[in-house]
Structure formats: C-alpha cells, structure tokens
Short mmCIF file of C-alpha atoms and ligand atoms in Angstrom, two decimals:
data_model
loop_
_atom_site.label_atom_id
_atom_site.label_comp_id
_atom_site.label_asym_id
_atom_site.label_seq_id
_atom_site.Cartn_x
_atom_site.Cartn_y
_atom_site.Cartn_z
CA UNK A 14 81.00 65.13 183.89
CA UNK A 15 81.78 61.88 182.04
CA UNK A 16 79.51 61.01 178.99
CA UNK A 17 77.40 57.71 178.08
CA UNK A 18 79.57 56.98 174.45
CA UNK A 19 77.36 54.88 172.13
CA UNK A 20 78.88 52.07 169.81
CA UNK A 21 75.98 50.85 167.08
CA UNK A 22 76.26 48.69 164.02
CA UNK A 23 74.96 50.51 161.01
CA UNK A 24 74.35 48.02 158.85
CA UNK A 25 72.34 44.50 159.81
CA UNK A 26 74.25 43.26 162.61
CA UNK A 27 77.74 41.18 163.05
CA UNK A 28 79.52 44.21 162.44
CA UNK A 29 82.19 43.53 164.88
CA UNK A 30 80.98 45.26 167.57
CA UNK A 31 81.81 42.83 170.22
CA UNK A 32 85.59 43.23 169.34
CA UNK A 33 85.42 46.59 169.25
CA UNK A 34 83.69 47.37 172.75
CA UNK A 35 86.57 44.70 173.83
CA UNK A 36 88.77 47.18 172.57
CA UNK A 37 87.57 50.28 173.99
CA UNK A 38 86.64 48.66 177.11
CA UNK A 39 90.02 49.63 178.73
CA UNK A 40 88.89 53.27 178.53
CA UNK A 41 85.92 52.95 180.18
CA UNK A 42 85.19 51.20 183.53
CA UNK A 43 81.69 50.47 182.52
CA UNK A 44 79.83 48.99 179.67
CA UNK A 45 76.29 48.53 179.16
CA UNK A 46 73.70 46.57 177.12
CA UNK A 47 70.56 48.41 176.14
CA UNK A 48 68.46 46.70 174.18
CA UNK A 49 68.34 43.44 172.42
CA UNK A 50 68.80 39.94 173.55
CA UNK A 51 70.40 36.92 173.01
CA UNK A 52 69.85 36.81 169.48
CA UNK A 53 73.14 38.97 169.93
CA UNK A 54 76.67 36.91 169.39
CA UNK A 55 79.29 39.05 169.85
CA UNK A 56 82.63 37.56 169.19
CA UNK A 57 85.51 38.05 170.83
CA UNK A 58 89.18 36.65 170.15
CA UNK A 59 92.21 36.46 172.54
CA UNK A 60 95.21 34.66 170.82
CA UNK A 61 94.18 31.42 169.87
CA UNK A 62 90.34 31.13 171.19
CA UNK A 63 87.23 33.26 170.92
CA UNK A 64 84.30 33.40 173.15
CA UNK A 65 80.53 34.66 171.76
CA UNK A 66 78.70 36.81 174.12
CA UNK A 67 74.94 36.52 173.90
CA UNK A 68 73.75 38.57 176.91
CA UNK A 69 76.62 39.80 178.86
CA UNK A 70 78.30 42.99 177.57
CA UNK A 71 81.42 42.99 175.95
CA UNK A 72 83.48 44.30 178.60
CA UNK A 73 83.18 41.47 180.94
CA UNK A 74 86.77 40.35 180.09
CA UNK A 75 88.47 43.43 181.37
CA UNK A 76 89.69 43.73 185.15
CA UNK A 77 87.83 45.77 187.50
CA UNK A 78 85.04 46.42 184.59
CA UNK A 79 81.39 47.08 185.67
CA UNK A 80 78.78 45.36 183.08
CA UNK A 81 75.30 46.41 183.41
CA UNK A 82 72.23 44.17 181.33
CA UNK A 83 69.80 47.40 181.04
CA UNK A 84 66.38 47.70 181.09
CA UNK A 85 65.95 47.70 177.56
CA UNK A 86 66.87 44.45 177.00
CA UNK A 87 65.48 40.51 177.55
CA UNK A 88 66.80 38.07 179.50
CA UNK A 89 66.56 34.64 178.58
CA UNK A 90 67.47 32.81 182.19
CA UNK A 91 68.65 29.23 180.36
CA UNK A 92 71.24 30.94 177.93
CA UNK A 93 72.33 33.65 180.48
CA UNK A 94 73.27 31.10 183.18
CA UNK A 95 75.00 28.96 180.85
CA UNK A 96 76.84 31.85 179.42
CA UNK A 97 77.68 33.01 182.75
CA UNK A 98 78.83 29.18 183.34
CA UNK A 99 81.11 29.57 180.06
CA UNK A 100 82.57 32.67 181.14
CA UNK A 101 83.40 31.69 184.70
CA UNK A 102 85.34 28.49 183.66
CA UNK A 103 87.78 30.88 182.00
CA UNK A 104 88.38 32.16 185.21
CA UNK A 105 86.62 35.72 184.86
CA UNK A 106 84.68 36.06 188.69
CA UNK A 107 81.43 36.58 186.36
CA UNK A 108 79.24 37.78 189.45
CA UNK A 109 81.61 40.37 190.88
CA UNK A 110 81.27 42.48 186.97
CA UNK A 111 77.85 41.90 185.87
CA UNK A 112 74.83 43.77 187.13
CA UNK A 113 71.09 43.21 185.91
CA UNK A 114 67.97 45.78 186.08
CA UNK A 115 64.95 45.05 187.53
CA UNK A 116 63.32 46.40 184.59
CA UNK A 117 64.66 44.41 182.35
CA UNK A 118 62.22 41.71 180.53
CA UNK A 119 62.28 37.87 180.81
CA UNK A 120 62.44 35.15 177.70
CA UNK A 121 59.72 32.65 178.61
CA UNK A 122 60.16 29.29 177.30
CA UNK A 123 56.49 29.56 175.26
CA UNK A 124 57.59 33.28 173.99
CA UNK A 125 60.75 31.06 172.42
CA UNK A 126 57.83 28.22 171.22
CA UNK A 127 55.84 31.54 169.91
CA UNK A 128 58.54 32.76 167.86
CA UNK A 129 58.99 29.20 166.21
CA UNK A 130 54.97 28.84 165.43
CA UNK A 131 55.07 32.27 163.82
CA UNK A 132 57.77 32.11 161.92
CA UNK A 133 56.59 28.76 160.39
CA UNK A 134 53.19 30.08 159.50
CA UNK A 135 54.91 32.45 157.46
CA UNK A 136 56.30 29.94 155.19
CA UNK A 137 58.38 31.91 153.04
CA UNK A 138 57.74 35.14 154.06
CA UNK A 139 59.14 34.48 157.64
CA UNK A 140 61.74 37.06 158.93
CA UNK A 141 64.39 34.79 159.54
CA UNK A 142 64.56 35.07 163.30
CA UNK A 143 67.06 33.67 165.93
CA UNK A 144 64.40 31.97 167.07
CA UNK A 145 65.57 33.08 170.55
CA UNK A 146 61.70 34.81 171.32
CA UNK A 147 62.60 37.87 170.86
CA UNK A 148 59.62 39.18 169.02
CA UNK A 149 56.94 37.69 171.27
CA UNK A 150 58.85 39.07 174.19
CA UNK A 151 58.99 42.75 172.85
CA UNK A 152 55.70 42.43 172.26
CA UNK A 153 54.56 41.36 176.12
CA UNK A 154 56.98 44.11 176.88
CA UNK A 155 55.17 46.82 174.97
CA UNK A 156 51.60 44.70 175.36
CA UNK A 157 51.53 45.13 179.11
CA UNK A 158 52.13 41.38 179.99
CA UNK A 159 55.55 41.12 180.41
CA UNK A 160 57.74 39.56 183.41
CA UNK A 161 60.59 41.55 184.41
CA UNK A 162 63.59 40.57 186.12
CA UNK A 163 62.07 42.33 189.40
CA UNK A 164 59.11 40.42 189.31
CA UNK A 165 61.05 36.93 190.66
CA UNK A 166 61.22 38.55 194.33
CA UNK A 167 57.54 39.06 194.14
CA UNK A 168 55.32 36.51 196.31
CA UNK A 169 53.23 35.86 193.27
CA UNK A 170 55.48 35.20 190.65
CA UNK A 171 54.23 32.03 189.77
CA UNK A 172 50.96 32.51 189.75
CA UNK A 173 51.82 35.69 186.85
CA UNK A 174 54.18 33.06 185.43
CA UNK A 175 51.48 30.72 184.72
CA UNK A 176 48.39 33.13 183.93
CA UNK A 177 51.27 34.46 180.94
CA UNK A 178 51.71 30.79 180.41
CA UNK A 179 47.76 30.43 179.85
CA UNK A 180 47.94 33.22 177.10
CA UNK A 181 50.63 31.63 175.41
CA UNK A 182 49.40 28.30 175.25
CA UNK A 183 45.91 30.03 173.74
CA UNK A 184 48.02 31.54 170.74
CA UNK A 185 49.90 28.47 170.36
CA UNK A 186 46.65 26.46 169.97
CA UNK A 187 46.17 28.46 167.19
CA UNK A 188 48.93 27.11 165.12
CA UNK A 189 49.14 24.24 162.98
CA UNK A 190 53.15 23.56 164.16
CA UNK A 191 56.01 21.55 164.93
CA UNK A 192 57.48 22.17 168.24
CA UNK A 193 61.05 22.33 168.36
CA UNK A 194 61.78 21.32 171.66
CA UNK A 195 59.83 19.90 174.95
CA UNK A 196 58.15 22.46 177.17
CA UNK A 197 58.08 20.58 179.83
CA UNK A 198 61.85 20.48 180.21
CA UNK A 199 62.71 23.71 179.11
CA UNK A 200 60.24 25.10 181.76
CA UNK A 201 61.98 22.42 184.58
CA UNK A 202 65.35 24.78 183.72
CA UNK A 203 64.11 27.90 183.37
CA UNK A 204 62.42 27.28 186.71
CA UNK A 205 66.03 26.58 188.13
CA UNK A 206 67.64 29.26 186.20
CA UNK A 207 66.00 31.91 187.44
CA UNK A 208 67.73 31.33 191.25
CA UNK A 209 70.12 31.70 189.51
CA UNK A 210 69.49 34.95 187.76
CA UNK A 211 68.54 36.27 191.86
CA UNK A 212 72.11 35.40 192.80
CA UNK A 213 73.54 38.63 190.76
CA UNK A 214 73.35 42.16 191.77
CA UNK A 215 69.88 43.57 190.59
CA UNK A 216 69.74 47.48 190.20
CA UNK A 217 67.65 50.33 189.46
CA UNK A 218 69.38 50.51 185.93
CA UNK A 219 68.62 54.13 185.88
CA UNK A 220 69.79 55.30 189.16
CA UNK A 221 73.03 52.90 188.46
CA UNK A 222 73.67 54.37 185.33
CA UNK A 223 73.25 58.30 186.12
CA UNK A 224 75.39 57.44 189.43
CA UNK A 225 77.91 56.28 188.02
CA UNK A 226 78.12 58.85 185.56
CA UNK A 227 77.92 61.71 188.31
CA UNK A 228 81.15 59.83 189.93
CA UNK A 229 83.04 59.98 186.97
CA UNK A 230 82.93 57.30 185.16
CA UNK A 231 82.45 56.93 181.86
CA UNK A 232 79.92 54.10 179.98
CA UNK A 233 80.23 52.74 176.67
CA UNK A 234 76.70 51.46 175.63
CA UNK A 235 77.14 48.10 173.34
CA UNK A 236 74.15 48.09 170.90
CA UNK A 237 73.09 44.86 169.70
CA UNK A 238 71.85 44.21 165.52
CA UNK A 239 72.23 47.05 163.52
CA UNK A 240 70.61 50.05 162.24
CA UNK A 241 69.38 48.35 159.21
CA UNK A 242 67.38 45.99 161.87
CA UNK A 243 65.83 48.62 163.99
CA UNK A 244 62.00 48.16 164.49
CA UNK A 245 61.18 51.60 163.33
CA UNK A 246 63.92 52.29 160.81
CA UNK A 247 64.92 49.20 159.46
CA UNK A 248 63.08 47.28 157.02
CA UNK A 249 60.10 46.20 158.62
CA UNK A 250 59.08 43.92 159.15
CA UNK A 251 61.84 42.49 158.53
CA UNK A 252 63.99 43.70 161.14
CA UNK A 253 64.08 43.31 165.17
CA UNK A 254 61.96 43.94 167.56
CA UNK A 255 63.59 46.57 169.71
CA UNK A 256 65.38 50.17 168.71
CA UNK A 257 69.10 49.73 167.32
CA UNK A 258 69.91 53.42 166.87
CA UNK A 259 71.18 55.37 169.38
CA UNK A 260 67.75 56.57 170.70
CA UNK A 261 67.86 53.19 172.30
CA UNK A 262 70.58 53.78 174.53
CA UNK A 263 68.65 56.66 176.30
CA UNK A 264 65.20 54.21 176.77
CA UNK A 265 67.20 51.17 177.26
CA UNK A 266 69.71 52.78 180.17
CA UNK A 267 67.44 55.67 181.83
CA UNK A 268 70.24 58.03 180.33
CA UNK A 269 69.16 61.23 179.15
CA UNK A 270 69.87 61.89 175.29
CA UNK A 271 72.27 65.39 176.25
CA UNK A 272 74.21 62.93 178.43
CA UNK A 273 75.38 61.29 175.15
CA UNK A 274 78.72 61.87 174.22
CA UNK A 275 80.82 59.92 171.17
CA UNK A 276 78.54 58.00 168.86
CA UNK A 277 80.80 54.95 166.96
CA UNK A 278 79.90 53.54 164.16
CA UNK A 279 80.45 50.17 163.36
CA UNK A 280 80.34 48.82 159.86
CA UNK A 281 82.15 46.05 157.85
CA UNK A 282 83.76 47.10 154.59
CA UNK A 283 81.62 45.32 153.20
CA UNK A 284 78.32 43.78 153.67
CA UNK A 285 76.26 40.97 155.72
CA UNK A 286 72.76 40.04 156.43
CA UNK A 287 71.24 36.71 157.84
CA UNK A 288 67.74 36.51 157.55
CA UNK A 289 65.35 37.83 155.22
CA UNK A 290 64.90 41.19 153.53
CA UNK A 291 65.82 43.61 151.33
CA UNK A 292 69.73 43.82 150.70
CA UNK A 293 70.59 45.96 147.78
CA UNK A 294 74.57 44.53 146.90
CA UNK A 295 74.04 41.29 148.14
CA UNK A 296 76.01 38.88 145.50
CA UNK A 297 74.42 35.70 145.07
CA UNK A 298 77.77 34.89 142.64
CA UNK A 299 80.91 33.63 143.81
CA UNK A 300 82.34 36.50 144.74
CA UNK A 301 79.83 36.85 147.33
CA UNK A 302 80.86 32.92 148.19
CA UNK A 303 84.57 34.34 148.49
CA UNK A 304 83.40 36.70 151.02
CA UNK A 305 81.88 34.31 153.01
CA UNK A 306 84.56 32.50 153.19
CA UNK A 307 87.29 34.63 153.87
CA UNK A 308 85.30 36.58 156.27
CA UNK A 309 84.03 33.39 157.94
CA UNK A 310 80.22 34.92 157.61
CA UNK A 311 78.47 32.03 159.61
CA UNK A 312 76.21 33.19 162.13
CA UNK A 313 77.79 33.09 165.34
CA UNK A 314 74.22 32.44 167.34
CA UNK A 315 72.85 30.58 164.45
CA UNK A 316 75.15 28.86 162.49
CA UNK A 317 73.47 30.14 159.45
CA UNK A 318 75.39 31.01 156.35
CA UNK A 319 75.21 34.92 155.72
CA UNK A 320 74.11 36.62 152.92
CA UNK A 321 76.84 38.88 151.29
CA UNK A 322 77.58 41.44 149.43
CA UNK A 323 79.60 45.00 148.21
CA UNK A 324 79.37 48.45 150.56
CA UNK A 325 76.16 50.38 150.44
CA UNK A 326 76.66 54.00 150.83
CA UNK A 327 72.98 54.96 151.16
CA UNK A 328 72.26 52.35 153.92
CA UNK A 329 75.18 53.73 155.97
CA UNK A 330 74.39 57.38 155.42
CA UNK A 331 70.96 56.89 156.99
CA UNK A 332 71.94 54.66 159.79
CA UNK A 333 74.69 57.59 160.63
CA UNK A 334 71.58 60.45 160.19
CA UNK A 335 69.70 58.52 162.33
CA UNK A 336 71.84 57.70 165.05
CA UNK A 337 74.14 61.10 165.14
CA UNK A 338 77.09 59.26 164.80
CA UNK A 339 80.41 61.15 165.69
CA UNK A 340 83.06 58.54 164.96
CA UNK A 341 83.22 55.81 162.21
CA UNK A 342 85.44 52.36 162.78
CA UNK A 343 85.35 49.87 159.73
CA UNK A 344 85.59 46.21 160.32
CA UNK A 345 87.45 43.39 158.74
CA UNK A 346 88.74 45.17 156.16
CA UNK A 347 91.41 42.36 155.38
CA UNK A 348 88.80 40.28 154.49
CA UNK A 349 89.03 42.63 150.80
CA UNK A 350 92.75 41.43 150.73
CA UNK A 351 93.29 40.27 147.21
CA UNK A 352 90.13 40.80 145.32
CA UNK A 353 90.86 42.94 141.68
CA UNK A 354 88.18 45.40 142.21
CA UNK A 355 86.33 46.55 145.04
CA UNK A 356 82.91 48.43 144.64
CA UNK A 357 80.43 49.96 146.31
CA UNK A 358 76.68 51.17 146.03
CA UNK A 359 77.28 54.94 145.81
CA UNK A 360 73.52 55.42 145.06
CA UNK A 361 70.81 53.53 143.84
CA UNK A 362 67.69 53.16 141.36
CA UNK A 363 64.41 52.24 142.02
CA UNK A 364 61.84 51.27 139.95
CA UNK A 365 64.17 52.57 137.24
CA UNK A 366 64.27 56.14 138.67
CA UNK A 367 68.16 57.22 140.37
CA UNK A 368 67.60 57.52 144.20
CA UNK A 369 70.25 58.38 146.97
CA UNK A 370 67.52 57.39 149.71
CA UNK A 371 66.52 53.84 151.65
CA UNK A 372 63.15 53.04 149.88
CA UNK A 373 60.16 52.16 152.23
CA UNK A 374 58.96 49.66 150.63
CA UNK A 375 60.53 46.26 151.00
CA UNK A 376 59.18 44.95 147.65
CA UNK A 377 61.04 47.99 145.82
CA UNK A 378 63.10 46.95 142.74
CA UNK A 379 66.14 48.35 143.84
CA UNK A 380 69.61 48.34 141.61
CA UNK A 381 72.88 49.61 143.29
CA UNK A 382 74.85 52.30 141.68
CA UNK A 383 78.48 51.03 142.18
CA UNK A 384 81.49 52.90 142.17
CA UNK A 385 84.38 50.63 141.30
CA UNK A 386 88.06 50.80 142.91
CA UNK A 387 91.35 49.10 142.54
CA UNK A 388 91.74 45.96 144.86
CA UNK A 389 94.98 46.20 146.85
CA UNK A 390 98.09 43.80 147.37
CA UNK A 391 99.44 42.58 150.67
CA UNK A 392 98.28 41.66 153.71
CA UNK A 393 96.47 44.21 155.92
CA UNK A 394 96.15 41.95 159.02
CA UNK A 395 100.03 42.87 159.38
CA UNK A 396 99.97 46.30 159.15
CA UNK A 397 100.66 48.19 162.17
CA UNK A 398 100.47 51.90 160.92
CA UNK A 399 99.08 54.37 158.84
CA UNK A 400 102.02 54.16 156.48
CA UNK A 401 102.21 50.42 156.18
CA UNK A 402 98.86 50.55 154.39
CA UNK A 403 98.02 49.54 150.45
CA UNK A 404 97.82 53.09 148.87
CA UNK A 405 94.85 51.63 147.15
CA UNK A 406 92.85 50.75 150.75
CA UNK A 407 93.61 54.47 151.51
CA UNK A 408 91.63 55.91 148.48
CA UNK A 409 88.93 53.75 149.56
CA UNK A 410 88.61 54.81 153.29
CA UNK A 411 89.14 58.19 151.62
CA UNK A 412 86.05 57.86 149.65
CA UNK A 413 83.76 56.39 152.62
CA UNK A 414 84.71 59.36 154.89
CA UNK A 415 83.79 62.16 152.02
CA UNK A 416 80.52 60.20 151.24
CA UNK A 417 79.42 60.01 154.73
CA UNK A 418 81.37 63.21 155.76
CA UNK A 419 82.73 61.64 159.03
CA UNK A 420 86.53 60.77 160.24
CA UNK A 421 87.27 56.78 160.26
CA UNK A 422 88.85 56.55 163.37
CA UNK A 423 89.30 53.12 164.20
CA UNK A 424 90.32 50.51 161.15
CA UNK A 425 90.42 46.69 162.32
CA UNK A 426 92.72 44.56 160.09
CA UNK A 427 91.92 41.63 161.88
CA UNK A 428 90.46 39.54 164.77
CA UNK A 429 92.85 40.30 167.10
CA UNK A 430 93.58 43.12 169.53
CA UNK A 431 96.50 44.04 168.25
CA UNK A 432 95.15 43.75 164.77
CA UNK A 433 93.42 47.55 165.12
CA UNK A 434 94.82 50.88 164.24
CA UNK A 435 93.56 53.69 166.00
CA UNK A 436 94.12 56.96 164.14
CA UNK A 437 94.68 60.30 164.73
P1 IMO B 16 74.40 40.93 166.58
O1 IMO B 16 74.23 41.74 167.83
C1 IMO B 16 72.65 39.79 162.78
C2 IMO B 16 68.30 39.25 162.61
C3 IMO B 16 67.78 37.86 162.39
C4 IMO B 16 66.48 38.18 161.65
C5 IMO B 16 66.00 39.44 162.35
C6 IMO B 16 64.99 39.20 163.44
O2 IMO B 16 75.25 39.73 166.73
O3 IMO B 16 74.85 41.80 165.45
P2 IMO B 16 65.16 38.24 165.93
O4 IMO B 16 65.70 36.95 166.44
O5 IMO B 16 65.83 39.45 166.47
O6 IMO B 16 63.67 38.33 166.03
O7 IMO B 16 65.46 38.21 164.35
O8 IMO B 16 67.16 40.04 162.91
N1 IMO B 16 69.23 39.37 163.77
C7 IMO B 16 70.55 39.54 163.64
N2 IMO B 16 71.35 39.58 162.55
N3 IMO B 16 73.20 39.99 163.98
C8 IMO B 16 72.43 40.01 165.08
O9 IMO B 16 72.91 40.37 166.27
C9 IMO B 16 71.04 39.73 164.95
N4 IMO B 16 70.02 39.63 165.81
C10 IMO B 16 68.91 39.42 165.07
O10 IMO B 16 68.66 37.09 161.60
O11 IMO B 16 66.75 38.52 160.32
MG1 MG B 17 75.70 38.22 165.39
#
C-alpha cells in the first residue's frame, strides 16, 4: 500500500518547497495541495526562467502527473484561471493534470476587500497579510457561510452568492477604509472565472485521494506557509489562517493520519519572514541586508522585502515535534557562501531567564543564544557530491542533524534541478 508523504516548511514560509516537490515529483505520480491559498508562491526554475505557482501544486510540470487542489484549501477563481492561463502558454495541457474538490472553499472578491479593511484598521498592529482574503475566507469556512467549489453547479448559486455578498458589504460598512480596487469589476471576472473553474475535473477529494492510494500510487502533499504560520501553533495571531503542520494534510485531503508515510522538512539555512511577528535572529544590520540580497528574499506573491535573519534551532525543533517529521532537506544553503561566521540560535532567553522552548506570548523579550561557526570558501552551487563539499558546511549540517536528531537528506545548493544532492 503506497503512503501519502508530507513535505512542510518549518519555519515561516518560502522555504523552497515549490522546488523541492518539483524535485520529488518524478517519484510520485500525484501531488496534492491541502490547505492554504494563493497567498502561496512557490517558485520554480528550469534553466533560464522560473514560474511561481499560487494555487496549482508543484507537480504540474511533470509528464503524466496527477495534481489535486484539496479540500482544505481556497480557491480564488481570478488568480487560478490566470495561473492556469500562464501555465498553459508554456505548453503544459493544464486541464488534463489538475483536479479540484468540491469541498474546497471559494475567494470572494469582498472576502479579498475584507482582508484589506481589516488589516488597515489595525494600523500597526496588522499581520501583514497577502492581502489575497485568506483570513475572511477561513473564517466563512469555519463560520458556516462559505461557498465551495461544489456549490457553482447548484441552481441557486447566485442567490447564496449575493446573500454572502449582503454580509460582507454589512462588515465593510463598518470600516472607515480605502478600497484597493473596484468591486464592480472584480465581481464582472470572478463571475466569468468561475466557468471557468467548471471546465476542470471536480472530485470527491477524499474518495480521489484514498483511490488512488489503494491503486498504488503514491501522493506527495505540498504544504503551503510554514509551521511557524500555522493558526494554532504559530504565533498567533500573527500567523495564517489554516493548519501548516502535517495534521493538515489528513483534514485538508480526507487521508487518514496512519496513511502518512515520509514527513520532509523544509527549512532554509537560514531564516525569512514577511509580515509581522515575532522573529527571534532576525538582523536588522547589514548582514541581514546581505542575505537578502544574495538570497533574493523578495516576496514572490508580494513583492515585499523579507525580513532576515541567522538559524533558530528552537523554532525548528518544535515545528519537527509538531509535525513528526521523518526527513530534513535544507534550502539555499549557497546563499551562506562567503560570509566569516555563520551562527545560529541554539537556545534562547526570555525575559532574562535561558529557555530552549517557543514562548507563547508574542510580546516576549526574547534574545537568541547563538552558536557561532566558521564560514566556508567556494562555491556550493557547483558541488555535485558529498565530497566536493566545504569541510566547514559539513560541521554545520552536522550540528543541525544532532540538535534536531534527524538525517538531512536532501541539501539544495541552488535553484536549479541539478543544483540538489540527495544523500544516502
Ligand atoms: P509560501 O507557501 C511566506 C504570511 C503573510 C502574513 C501571514 C498572514 O510561499 O511559503 P495571509 O495572507 O495568509 O493571511 O497572511 O502569513 N504568509 C506567507 N509568508 N510564505 C507564504 O507562503 C505565506 N503565506 C502567507 O506574509 O505574515
Ligand atoms: Mg512565498
């Protein structure tokens, strides 16, 4: 019996996880979002160009490859059709891989006008969102108000479409705030974006999924964020508004949890975050600036520059607890190419007092512990085995696997395909 294989970023999203589930794609016929929405950009690079999926899993460029958008996750019909659009004029028969559930929820355009009003009455504590409606469509979800993707072959779609619409526009009136774009037009596309959303293969999500598994064939589920964004773990409220751990694969796929198999873990050898909230190494200095830079940390939804910063043991050792992770793969390591020293947050204090846990409270004073480490020579991007690697990147991957007491198996050096070393 072939398992559902989990890959989750376990830090705050833009791990990499888009190349990677490129990358493992060829092992497994089918790949699967689960929760999540188009606040997602997953990147992926072929040669000379790269393509950022929003909606549409990861596996979408590979031959023969069955992509399922779960239930767990929101559809936004504007961005999916013009992703689909993107992703078709490369030549990929977008229709024949992708499937959608029935369950899964729709992006209004007044849930995307809700998430702007809210985050602007928050002034300056506002989470920092995509701005995609995310939140306010998690929250029909779990609210009982939602439209799912089922609900557009039912007679009286409209008339739920516009009694939603009416509760919406009664919370918007509520606001003193800007609009950022015209309703009126964005509701003229959705309107025409949705036939297109019925022209795709809808499925019972969890009938697909536990079929396909009792044929043989294996899924890799593509999480979207990261651990450190989860709604329950994370830290709320800043974080996301749907469940980035591996729980989430089992809710947002119909797949029972003892049909889980591998569990990768995605995480950058160093660190990221766009949007607010607490982030322990972040380096407001310019070697945070020479980070960003070299690791081209610009929001690939957004556009917005990302906060940066050194390795933080105790956020990665509770996103692996969490999430039973099995397998570890660190991400653009070359981007640590050249620095003198490399450290990382082997512990922390808070409030003064030495602490190997992730506080609750968001407001905590919280000073990293660092561990400090030779910086290396050379040029990982062109290594191609174990042996061609800096004896001083070793010790470090060394020291990550003891701390979190799990294998790295997969190390990416790089963008590219070929740029990944899969070890023994
Ligand atoms: P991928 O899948 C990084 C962040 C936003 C904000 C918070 C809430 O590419 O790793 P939301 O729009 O979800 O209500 O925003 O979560 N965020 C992400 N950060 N990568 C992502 O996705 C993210 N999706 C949401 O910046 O802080
Ligand atoms: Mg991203």
């Amino acid at each position: 019996m072939k398992t559902l294989d989990v890959v989750l970023g376990l830090q705050w999203g833009d791990e990499g996880k888009g190349k990677i589930v490129d990358v493992l794609a060829e092992r497994y016929p089918v790949v699967a979002r689960f929760q999540g929405g188009p606040n997602a950009g997953h990147s992926i690079h072929f040669g000379d160009t790269s393509f950022v999926l929003h909606s549409v899993p990861s596996g979408v460029f590979r031959k023969g490859a069955i992509n399922i958008i779960g239930n767990g996750v929101v559809l936004d019909p504007t961005i999916f059709r013009e992703e689909c659009e993107a992703i078709e004029a490369l030549g990929v028969p977008v229709r024949e891989r992708v499937r959608i559930a029935r369950r899964a929820h729709l992006i209004l355009p007044t849930h995307k006008m809700l998430d702007a009003a809210d985050e602007q009455s928050l002034g300056k504590g506002k989470i920092g969102s995509t701005l995609k409606g995310i939140g306010p469509a998690y929250s029909d979800k779990t609210g009982r108000n939602g439209l799912r993707v089922g609900d557009l072959f039912t007679p009286d779609f409209q008339e739920r479409y516009a009694t939603l619409k009416r509760k919406h526009a009664a919370r918007l009136s509520q606001y003193d705030f800007t609009a950022p774009f015209s309703l009126e037009t964005a509701e003229a596309q959705w309107m025409k974006d949705i036939e297109y959303i019925k022209s795709f293969e809808i499925v019972d999500c969890e009938y697909e999924t536990n079929a396909l598994l009792d044929e043989g064939k294996a899924i890799l589920a593509e999480g979207a964020q990261g651990s450190m964004l989860d709604v329950d773990f994370g830290s709320y409220p800043f974080v996301t508004s749907s469940s980035t751990a591996c729980a989430g694969a089992c809710t947002g796929l119909g797949v029972a949890p003892g049909r889980i198999g591998k569990v990768y873990g995605v995480f950058k050898a160093y660190c990221t975050r766009v949007g607010s909230g607490p982030f322990p190494t972040e380096l407001n200095d310019a070697t945070g600036e020479q980070l960003r830079q070299k690791g081209h940390e610009f929001g690939a939804t957004t556009g917005r520059p990302r906060r940066t910063g050194w390795l933080d043991i105790p956020a990665l050792k509770y996103a692996v607890m969490i999430s039973g992770v099995t397998d570890l793969i660190m991400m653009k390591a070359d981007v640590l190419d050249g620095f003198d020293t490399v450290k990382v947050a082997c512990g922390y204090r808070v409030d003064g007092k030495s602490c190997d846990r992730v506080p609750y409270d968001v407001y905590a004073d919280i000073e990293p512990v660092y561990k400090e480490f030779k910086g290396w020579k050379g040029n990982l991007g062109a290594c191609r085995s174990e042996d061609d690697l800096p004896r001083e990147f070793k010790e470090y991957v060394a020291y990550i696997e003891e701390a979190l007491g799990l294998p790295v198996r997969i190390l990416s050096l790089g963008p590219d395909r070929a740029q990944t070393l899969i070890r023994k």
